[in-house]
Amino acid sequence: MIGLALCKSLYAIPTWTKTVALVSEHWALQRALDCEGKPPSIWSAYRFAEKLRDNGEMVNRCIDGVIAGLKEKLPSYGRDLAIDASDMPAYANGQRYVYKGGPERNWHTDPDASWGHRSAVSTRKGGGFYGFKLQMACDTATGLPVAWSVQTAKANESMFVAPLLDEAKRRRVMATTCAMDKAYDIGRVYGECAERDCEAIVPLRATGAVLKNEHRPPGCEHGVWVFAGADRKRGASKWRCPTGECKPASTWIKADRLHPLMPRESKRWKALYRGRSAVEREFGRLKNEWGLKPLRVRGLARVRLHADLTILTQLACALAKARAATARPPRKRGTHRAGPQRAATRSRRAVRLE
Ligand SMILES: [Zn+2]
């Protein structure tokens, strides 16, 4: 049955009914799922989904296992994270009135869905939508999810940074940095990240303090003071007079939203913030390639299971790929024509791969 669930995400099929139909038509799939000649019935598929919803910790254990395997194969997995939220429109109508000028709707097909805001994507305008939001923390190097949670759309995204980092920690993924967009530029988020030994990489919103230039480094008649390192334990960064003539020549600035431990002008900060796009790409992949979208289930519990199974499938495929890559050395096409020059490039490539 777990195979059937993997099959559902692998072929991006929105419903169990269609998945069962696909399996019952294909002998190769039945052989892979070990149910040759007697494909599962639609009812057993839905019963299985119900069992998974009731035993959430079983799915969680499965996910933990796959993530532990990924960590073993990809040592840098989860070191630098990117967090964002994305819309999952409900399989329901959220309009308040039954029709224009008509009576108010007195019941909703999906009572857990709510109205939230989403930003513009490509040619689609931003605005309100009815449904759920997927809050996700991704590894920036591989783009693979590390922790995620599905919430109703009106939930404030900045409230889920700490739970996501805690979930990553529970899975023994110790993040050192976490890139987020401007929506997360709130003092509390910086504090929550610092408590978890994780550096928040967030650009500044133009708030009152920023307009008053309070985020600028200190200065004197010798010029703007320069960054001279940060002390994580102390939770402060050191700034120095450019010529060293001032007394005292340096000062410590306590880390906060306006003065993060890693200055926003630094190359490293900029590189880490560029890594944020990994989470956006991952949303696109999950929705368009792994069947996260469209939702064909209602209620938070069912939507959560759908997201869990979809992401589990993707992670399991990534793990299988990583294991296969280390099991056999990579072979390049055309190796049968190996002349001396080709052999040289190949060995250089091998060195780089190591
Ligand atoms: Zn000075």
PDB file of C-alpha atoms in Angstrom, residues 84-312:
ATOM      1  CA  ASP A  84       9.034  30.394   2.745  1.00  0.00           C
ATOM      2  CA  ALA A  85       5.312  29.711   2.461  1.00  0.00           C
ATOM      3  CA  SER A  86       3.271  28.924  -0.629  1.00  0.00           C
ATOM      4  CA  ASP A  87      -0.407  28.785  -1.466  1.00  0.00           C
ATOM      5  CA  MET A  88      -2.395  25.557  -1.780  1.00  0.00           C
ATOM      6  CA  PRO A  89      -5.862  26.553  -3.005  1.00  0.00           C
ATOM      7  CA  ALA A  90      -8.603  24.445  -1.397  1.00  0.00           C
ATOM      8  CA  TYR A  91     -10.879  22.055  -3.297  1.00  0.00           C
ATOM      9  CA  ALA A  92     -13.776  24.200  -2.129  1.00  0.00           C
ATOM     10  CA  ASN A  93     -15.608  27.431  -2.725  1.00  0.00           C
ATOM     11  CA  GLY A  94     -14.803  30.105  -0.172  1.00  0.00           C
ATOM     12  CA  GLN A  95     -16.998  32.907  -1.481  1.00  0.00           C
ATOM     13  CA  ARG A  96     -19.111  34.493   1.216  1.00  0.00           C
ATOM     14  CA  TYR A  97     -22.250  34.832  -0.892  1.00  0.00           C
ATOM     15  CA  VAL A  98     -23.866  31.987  -2.827  1.00  0.00           C
ATOM     16  CA  TYR A  99     -24.118  34.268  -5.858  1.00  0.00           C
ATOM     17  CA  LYS A 100     -23.718  37.988  -6.489  1.00  0.00           C
ATOM     18  CA  GLY A 101     -26.287  39.848  -4.423  1.00  0.00           C
ATOM     19  CA  GLY A 102     -27.572  36.526  -3.115  1.00  0.00           C
ATOM     20  CA  PRO A 103     -27.823  35.016   0.343  1.00  0.00           C
ATOM     21  CA  GLU A 104     -24.772  34.351   2.520  1.00  0.00           C
ATOM     22  CA  ARG A 105     -23.276  30.856   2.287  1.00  0.00           C
ATOM     23  CA  ASN A 106     -24.134  29.078   5.526  1.00  0.00           C
ATOM     24  CA  TRP A 107     -21.742  26.146   5.190  1.00  0.00           C
ATOM     25  CA  HIS A 108     -18.416  25.519   3.484  1.00  0.00           C
ATOM     26  CA  THR A 109     -17.253  22.260   1.923  1.00  0.00           C
ATOM     27  CA  ASP A 110     -13.850  22.730   3.536  1.00  0.00           C
ATOM     28  CA  PRO A 111     -14.277  24.206   7.025  1.00  0.00           C
ATOM     29  CA  ASP A 112     -10.499  24.233   7.651  1.00  0.00           C
ATOM     30  CA  ALA A 113      -9.663  26.427   4.639  1.00  0.00           C
ATOM     31  CA  SER A 114      -9.494  30.208   4.981  1.00  0.00           C
ATOM     32  CA  TRP A 115      -8.651  33.302   2.975  1.00  0.00           C
ATOM     33  CA  GLY A 116      -5.016  34.275   2.741  1.00  0.00           C
ATOM     34  CA  HIS A 117      -2.744  36.372   0.574  1.00  0.00           C
ATOM     35  CA  ARG A 118      -0.370  35.115  -2.087  1.00  0.00           C
ATOM     36  CA  SER A 119       2.147  37.007  -4.149  1.00  0.00           C
ATOM     37  CA  ALA A 120       2.188  37.274  -7.923  1.00  0.00           C
ATOM     38  CA  VAL A 121       3.873  34.506  -9.938  1.00  0.00           C
ATOM     39  CA  SER A 122       4.734  34.958 -13.607  1.00  0.00           C
ATOM     40  CA  THR A 123       1.575  36.242 -15.319  1.00  0.00           C
ATOM     41  CA  ARG A 124      -0.689  35.440 -12.367  1.00  0.00           C
ATOM     42  CA  LYS A 125      -1.648  38.387 -10.213  1.00  0.00           C
ATOM     43  CA  GLY A 126      -1.113  38.357  -6.468  1.00  0.00           C
ATOM     44  CA  GLY A 127      -4.082  38.683  -4.151  1.00  0.00           C
ATOM     45  CA  GLY A 128      -6.474  36.744  -1.978  1.00  0.00           C
ATOM     46  CA  PHE A 129      -6.951  32.989  -2.243  1.00  0.00           C
ATOM     47  CA  TYR A 130      -8.969  30.427  -0.311  1.00  0.00           C
ATOM     48  CA  GLY A 131      -7.228  27.381   1.060  1.00  0.00           C
ATOM     49  CA  PHE A 132      -4.056  26.414   2.858  1.00  0.00           C
ATOM     50  CA  LYS A 133      -0.418  27.411   3.060  1.00  0.00           C
ATOM     51  CA  LEU A 134       2.570  25.126   2.953  1.00  0.00           C
ATOM     52  CA  GLN A 135       5.335  26.443   5.226  1.00  0.00           C
ATOM     53  CA  MET A 136       8.605  24.839   4.218  1.00  0.00           C
ATOM     54  CA  ALA A 137      12.311  24.843   5.087  1.00  0.00           C
ATOM     55  CA  CYS A 138      14.540  23.664   2.219  1.00  0.00           C
ATOM     56  CA  ASP A 139      18.219  22.901   1.934  1.00  0.00           C
ATOM     57  CA  THR A 140      19.632  25.587  -0.379  1.00  0.00           C
ATOM     58  CA  ALA A 141      22.329  23.356  -1.948  1.00  0.00           C
ATOM     59  CA  THR A 142      20.065  20.485  -3.052  1.00  0.00           C
ATOM     60  CA  GLY A 143      16.672  22.199  -2.904  1.00  0.00           C
ATOM     61  CA  LEU A 144      15.284  19.261  -0.905  1.00  0.00           C
ATOM     62  CA  PRO A 145      12.790  19.923   1.908  1.00  0.00           C
ATOM     63  CA  VAL A 146      13.987  19.463   5.496  1.00  0.00           C
ATOM     64  CA  ALA A 147      10.865  20.413   7.470  1.00  0.00           C
ATOM     65  CA  TRP A 148       7.382  21.571   6.485  1.00  0.00           C
ATOM     66  CA  SER A 149       3.891  22.105   7.840  1.00  0.00           C
ATOM     67  CA  VAL A 150       0.505  22.790   6.295  1.00  0.00           C
ATOM     68  CA  GLN A 151      -1.586  25.529   7.898  1.00  0.00           C
ATOM     69  CA  THR A 152      -4.794  27.288   7.033  1.00  0.00           C
ATOM     70  CA  ALA A 153      -4.151  30.233   4.687  1.00  0.00           C
ATOM     71  CA  LYS A 154      -4.814  33.032   7.176  1.00  0.00           C
ATOM     72  CA  ALA A 155      -2.042  31.808   9.534  1.00  0.00           C
ATOM     73  CA  ASN A 156       0.844  34.268   9.922  1.00  0.00           C
ATOM     74  CA  GLU A 157       3.936  32.777   8.234  1.00  0.00           C
ATOM     75  CA  SER A 158       6.438  34.363  10.614  1.00  0.00           C
ATOM     76  CA  MET A 159       4.982  32.225  13.455  1.00  0.00           C
ATOM     77  CA  PHE A 160       6.277  29.028  11.840  1.00  0.00           C
ATOM     78  CA  VAL A 161      10.009  29.752  11.586  1.00  0.00           C
ATOM     79  CA  ALA A 162      10.743  28.469  15.108  1.00  0.00           C
ATOM     80  CA  PRO A 163       8.607  25.287  14.757  1.00  0.00           C
ATOM     81  CA  LEU A 164      10.267  24.510  11.396  1.00  0.00           C
ATOM     82  CA  LEU A 165      13.776  24.943  12.841  1.00  0.00           C
ATOM     83  CA  ASP A 166      12.797  22.787  15.842  1.00  0.00           C
ATOM     84  CA  GLU A 167      11.445  20.098  13.527  1.00  0.00           C
ATOM     85  CA  ALA A 168      14.712  20.202  11.532  1.00  0.00           C
ATOM     86  CA  LYS A 169      16.671  19.874  14.782  1.00  0.00           C
ATOM     87  CA  ARG A 170      14.524  16.911  15.849  1.00  0.00           C
ATOM     88  CA  ARG A 171      15.569  15.304  12.571  1.00  0.00           C
ATOM     89  CA  ARG A 172      19.220  16.033  13.534  1.00  0.00           C
ATOM     90  CA  VAL A 173      19.566  18.635  10.798  1.00  0.00           C
ATOM     91  CA  MET A 174      21.564  21.486  12.334  1.00  0.00           C
ATOM     92  CA  ALA A 175      21.109  24.593  10.238  1.00  0.00           C
ATOM     93  CA  THR A 176      23.648  27.391  10.571  1.00  0.00           C
ATOM     94  CA  THR A 177      21.886  29.927   8.338  1.00  0.00           C
ATOM     95  CA  CYS A 178      18.319  30.444   7.231  1.00  0.00           C
ATOM     96  CA  ALA A 179      17.389  32.735   4.319  1.00  0.00           C
ATOM     97  CA  MET A 180      13.912  34.275   4.230  1.00  0.00           C
ATOM     98  CA  ASP A 181      12.209  37.051   2.300  1.00  0.00           C
ATOM     99  CA  LYS A 182      11.144  40.472   3.550  1.00  0.00           C
ATOM    100  CA  ALA A 183       7.876  39.161   4.968  1.00  0.00           C
ATOM    101  CA  TYR A 184       9.921  37.585   7.780  1.00  0.00           C
ATOM    102  CA  ASP A 185      11.715  40.832   8.668  1.00  0.00           C
ATOM    103  CA  ILE A 186      10.374  40.971  12.223  1.00  0.00           C
ATOM    104  CA  GLY A 187      12.520  41.343  15.367  1.00  0.00           C
ATOM    105  CA  ARG A 188      11.031  38.207  16.919  1.00  0.00           C
ATOM    106  CA  VAL A 189      12.138  36.012  13.986  1.00  0.00           C
ATOM    107  CA  TYR A 190      15.795  37.086  14.417  1.00  0.00           C
ATOM    108  CA  GLY A 191      15.618  36.228  18.121  1.00  0.00           C
ATOM    109  CA  GLU A 192      14.036  32.837  17.477  1.00  0.00           C
ATOM    110  CA  CYS A 193      16.748  31.970  14.945  1.00  0.00           C
ATOM    111  CA  ALA A 194      19.557  33.154  17.256  1.00  0.00           C
ATOM    112  CA  GLU A 195      18.169  31.010  20.110  1.00  0.00           C
ATOM    113  CA  ARG A 196      18.559  28.018  17.802  1.00  0.00           C
ATOM    114  CA  ASP A 197      22.147  28.902  16.771  1.00  0.00           C
ATOM    115  CA  CYS A 198      20.966  29.811  13.303  1.00  0.00           C
ATOM    116  CA  GLU A 199      21.722  33.043  11.503  1.00  0.00           C
ATOM    117  CA  ALA A 200      18.650  34.702   9.941  1.00  0.00           C
ATOM    118  CA  ILE A 201      19.405  36.034   6.436  1.00  0.00           C
ATOM    119  CA  VAL A 202      16.577  38.507   5.849  1.00  0.00           C
ATOM    120  CA  PRO A 203      16.564  41.799   3.917  1.00  0.00           C
ATOM    121  CA  LEU A 204      15.312  44.924   5.707  1.00  0.00           C
ATOM    122  CA  ARG A 205      11.858  46.338   5.196  1.00  0.00           C
ATOM    123  CA  ALA A 206      11.726  50.145   5.074  1.00  0.00           C
ATOM    124  CA  THR A 207      10.401  50.582   8.619  1.00  0.00           C
ATOM    125  CA  GLY A 208      10.675  53.789  10.671  1.00  0.00           C
ATOM    126  CA  ALA A 209      14.047  52.809  12.161  1.00  0.00           C
ATOM    127  CA  VAL A 210      15.446  52.034   8.705  1.00  0.00           C
ATOM    128  CA  LEU A 211      14.226  55.360   7.304  1.00  0.00           C
ATOM    129  CA  LYS A 212      16.022  57.054  10.219  1.00  0.00           C
ATOM    130  CA  ASN A 213      19.204  55.216   9.090  1.00  0.00           C
ATOM    131  CA  GLU A 214      19.532  53.395  12.411  1.00  0.00           C
ATOM    132  CA  HIS A 215      20.762  50.285  10.589  1.00  0.00           C
ATOM    133  CA  ARG A 216      23.887  52.022   9.238  1.00  0.00           C
ATOM    134  CA  PRO A 217      27.262  51.186  10.795  1.00  0.00           C
ATOM    135  CA  PRO A 218      28.650  53.779  13.251  1.00  0.00           C
ATOM    136  CA  GLY A 219      30.889  56.562  11.908  1.00  0.00           C
ATOM    137  CA  CYS A 220      33.251  59.295  13.017  1.00  0.00           C
ATOM    138  CA  GLU A 221      35.226  62.094  11.353  1.00  0.00           C
ATOM    139  CA  HIS A 222      37.543  59.410   9.879  1.00  0.00           C
ATOM    140  CA  GLY A 223      34.713  57.801   7.948  1.00  0.00           C
ATOM    141  CA  VAL A 224      32.302  54.900   8.239  1.00  0.00           C
ATOM    142  CA  TRP A 225      33.392  52.227  10.735  1.00  0.00           C
ATOM    143  CA  VAL A 226      34.341  48.821   9.335  1.00  0.00           C
ATOM    144  CA  PHE A 227      33.139  45.377  10.320  1.00  0.00           C
ATOM    145  CA  ALA A 228      35.727  43.554  12.439  1.00  0.00           C
ATOM    146  CA  GLY A 229      34.090  40.193  13.085  1.00  0.00           C
ATOM    147  CA  ALA A 230      31.231  38.819  15.133  1.00  0.00           C
ATOM    148  CA  ASP A 231      31.056  36.849  18.358  1.00  0.00           C
ATOM    149  CA  ARG A 232      28.243  34.334  18.196  1.00  0.00           C
ATOM    150  CA  LYS A 233      28.403  33.492  21.910  1.00  0.00           C
ATOM    151  CA  ARG A 234      28.319  37.126  22.874  1.00  0.00           C
ATOM    152  CA  GLY A 235      25.624  37.795  20.298  1.00  0.00           C
ATOM    153  CA  ALA A 236      27.351  40.953  19.075  1.00  0.00           C
ATOM    154  CA  SER A 237      29.460  42.228  16.178  1.00  0.00           C
ATOM    155  CA  LYS A 238      32.604  44.359  16.429  1.00  0.00           C
ATOM    156  CA  TRP A 239      33.057  47.613  14.467  1.00  0.00           C
ATOM    157  CA  ARG A 240      36.267  49.573  14.190  1.00  0.00           C
ATOM    158  CA  CYS A 241      37.247  53.138  13.312  1.00  0.00           C
ATOM    159  CA  PRO A 242      38.819  53.006   9.800  1.00  0.00           C
ATOM    160  CA  THR A 243      42.051  54.702  10.921  1.00  0.00           C
ATOM    161  CA  GLY A 244      42.045  53.578  14.549  1.00  0.00           C
ATOM    162  CA  GLU A 245      42.562  57.131  15.831  1.00  0.00           C
ATOM    163  CA  CYS A 246      39.321  57.227  17.824  1.00  0.00           C
ATOM    164  CA  LYS A 247      39.272  56.344  21.526  1.00  0.00           C
ATOM    165  CA  PRO A 248      38.052  53.678  21.932  1.00  0.00           C
ATOM    166  CA  ALA A 249      38.942  52.491  18.450  1.00  0.00           C
ATOM    167  CA  SER A 250      36.267  49.769  18.338  1.00  0.00           C
ATOM    168  CA  THR A 251      32.842  49.022  19.703  1.00  0.00           C
ATOM    169  CA  TRP A 252      30.513  46.029  20.113  1.00  0.00           C
ATOM    170  CA  ILE A 253      27.003  46.235  18.719  1.00  0.00           C
ATOM    171  CA  LYS A 254      24.425  43.811  20.098  1.00  0.00           C
ATOM    172  CA  ALA A 255      22.912  41.697  17.305  1.00  0.00           C
ATOM    173  CA  ASP A 256      19.316  42.487  16.404  1.00  0.00           C
ATOM    174  CA  ARG A 257      17.192  43.051  13.349  1.00  0.00           C
ATOM    175  CA  LEU A 258      19.012  46.259  12.362  1.00  0.00           C
ATOM    176  CA  HIS A 259      22.501  44.922  13.130  1.00  0.00           C
ATOM    177  CA  PRO A 260      22.741  41.208  12.313  1.00  0.00           C
ATOM    178  CA  LEU A 261      25.905  39.246  13.119  1.00  0.00           C
ATOM    179  CA  MET A 262      26.565  38.975   9.393  1.00  0.00           C
ATOM    180  CA  PRO A 263      26.404  42.450   7.769  1.00  0.00           C
ATOM    181  CA  ARG A 264      23.915  42.648   4.901  1.00  0.00           C
ATOM    182  CA  GLU A 265      26.576  44.297   2.702  1.00  0.00           C
ATOM    183  CA  SER A 266      28.954  41.333   2.968  1.00  0.00           C
ATOM    184  CA  LYS A 267      29.544  38.955   0.059  1.00  0.00           C
ATOM    185  CA  ARG A 268      28.661  35.953   2.201  1.00  0.00           C
ATOM    186  CA  TRP A 269      25.299  37.428   3.167  1.00  0.00           C
ATOM    187  CA  LYS A 270      24.502  38.150  -0.470  1.00  0.00           C
ATOM    188  CA  ALA A 271      25.484  34.637  -1.542  1.00  0.00           C
ATOM    189  CA  LEU A 272      23.346  33.096   1.197  1.00  0.00           C
ATOM    190  CA  TYR A 273      20.374  35.281   0.291  1.00  0.00           C
ATOM    191  CA  ARG A 274      20.695  34.209  -3.340  1.00  0.00           C
ATOM    192  CA  GLY A 275      20.278  30.651  -2.026  1.00  0.00           C
ATOM    193  CA  ARG A 276      16.748  31.570  -0.949  1.00  0.00           C
ATOM    194  CA  SER A 277      15.447  30.968  -4.463  1.00  0.00           C
ATOM    195  CA  ALA A 278      15.924  27.220  -3.804  1.00  0.00           C
ATOM    196  CA  VAL A 279      12.716  27.144  -1.790  1.00  0.00           C
ATOM    197  CA  GLU A 280      10.738  28.854  -4.576  1.00  0.00           C
ATOM    198  CA  ARG A 281      12.035  26.349  -7.135  1.00  0.00           C
ATOM    199  CA  GLU A 282      11.121  23.522  -4.776  1.00  0.00           C
ATOM    200  CA  PHE A 283       7.538  24.794  -4.466  1.00  0.00           C
ATOM    201  CA  GLY A 284       7.339  24.805  -8.254  1.00  0.00           C
ATOM    202  CA  ARG A 285       8.712  21.269  -8.515  1.00  0.00           C
ATOM    203  CA  LEU A 286       6.389  19.886  -5.845  1.00  0.00           C
ATOM    204  CA  LYS A 287       3.333  21.515  -7.376  1.00  0.00           C
ATOM    205  CA  ASN A 288       4.015  20.919 -11.053  1.00  0.00           C
ATOM    206  CA  GLU A 289       6.057  17.701 -11.118  1.00  0.00           C
ATOM    207  CA  TRP A 290       5.104  15.790  -7.973  1.00  0.00           C
ATOM    208  CA  GLY A 291       1.382  16.439  -7.919  1.00  0.00           C
ATOM    209  CA  LEU A 292       1.131  18.643  -4.827  1.00  0.00           C
ATOM    210  CA  LYS A 293      -1.302  20.718  -6.876  1.00  0.00           C
ATOM    211  CA  PRO A 294      -4.277  20.510  -7.456  1.00  0.00           C
ATOM    212  CA  LEU A 295      -5.753  19.531  -4.098  1.00  0.00           C
ATOM    213  CA  ARG A 296      -8.519  16.953  -4.392  1.00  0.00           C
ATOM    214  CA  VAL A 297      -9.000  16.438  -0.670  1.00  0.00           C
ATOM    215  CA  ARG A 298     -10.625  18.589   1.978  1.00  0.00           C
ATOM    216  CA  GLY A 299      -9.833  19.238   5.616  1.00  0.00           C
ATOM    217  CA  LEU A 300      -6.492  20.006   7.234  1.00  0.00           C
ATOM    218  CA  ALA A 301      -5.720  16.370   8.162  1.00  0.00           C
ATOM    219  CA  ARG A 302      -6.185  15.120   4.593  1.00  0.00           C
ATOM    220  CA  VAL A 303      -4.285  18.029   3.045  1.00  0.00           C
ATOM    221  CA  ARG A 304      -1.432  17.431   5.509  1.00  0.00           C
ATOM    222  CA  LEU A 305      -1.229  13.754   4.599  1.00  0.00           C
ATOM    223  CA  HIS A 306      -1.247  14.641   0.906  1.00  0.00           C
ATOM    224  CA  ALA A 307       1.685  17.052   1.390  1.00  0.00           C
ATOM    225  CA  ASP A 308       3.573  14.552   3.586  1.00  0.00           C
ATOM    226  CA  LEU A 309       3.235  11.720   1.070  1.00  0.00           C
ATOM    227  CA  THR A 310       4.154  13.961  -1.871  1.00  0.00           C
ATOM    228  CA  ILE A 311       7.317  15.243  -0.188  1.00  0.00           C
ATOM    229  CA  LEU A 312       8.172  11.777   1.158  1.00  0.00           C
TER     230      LEU A 312
END
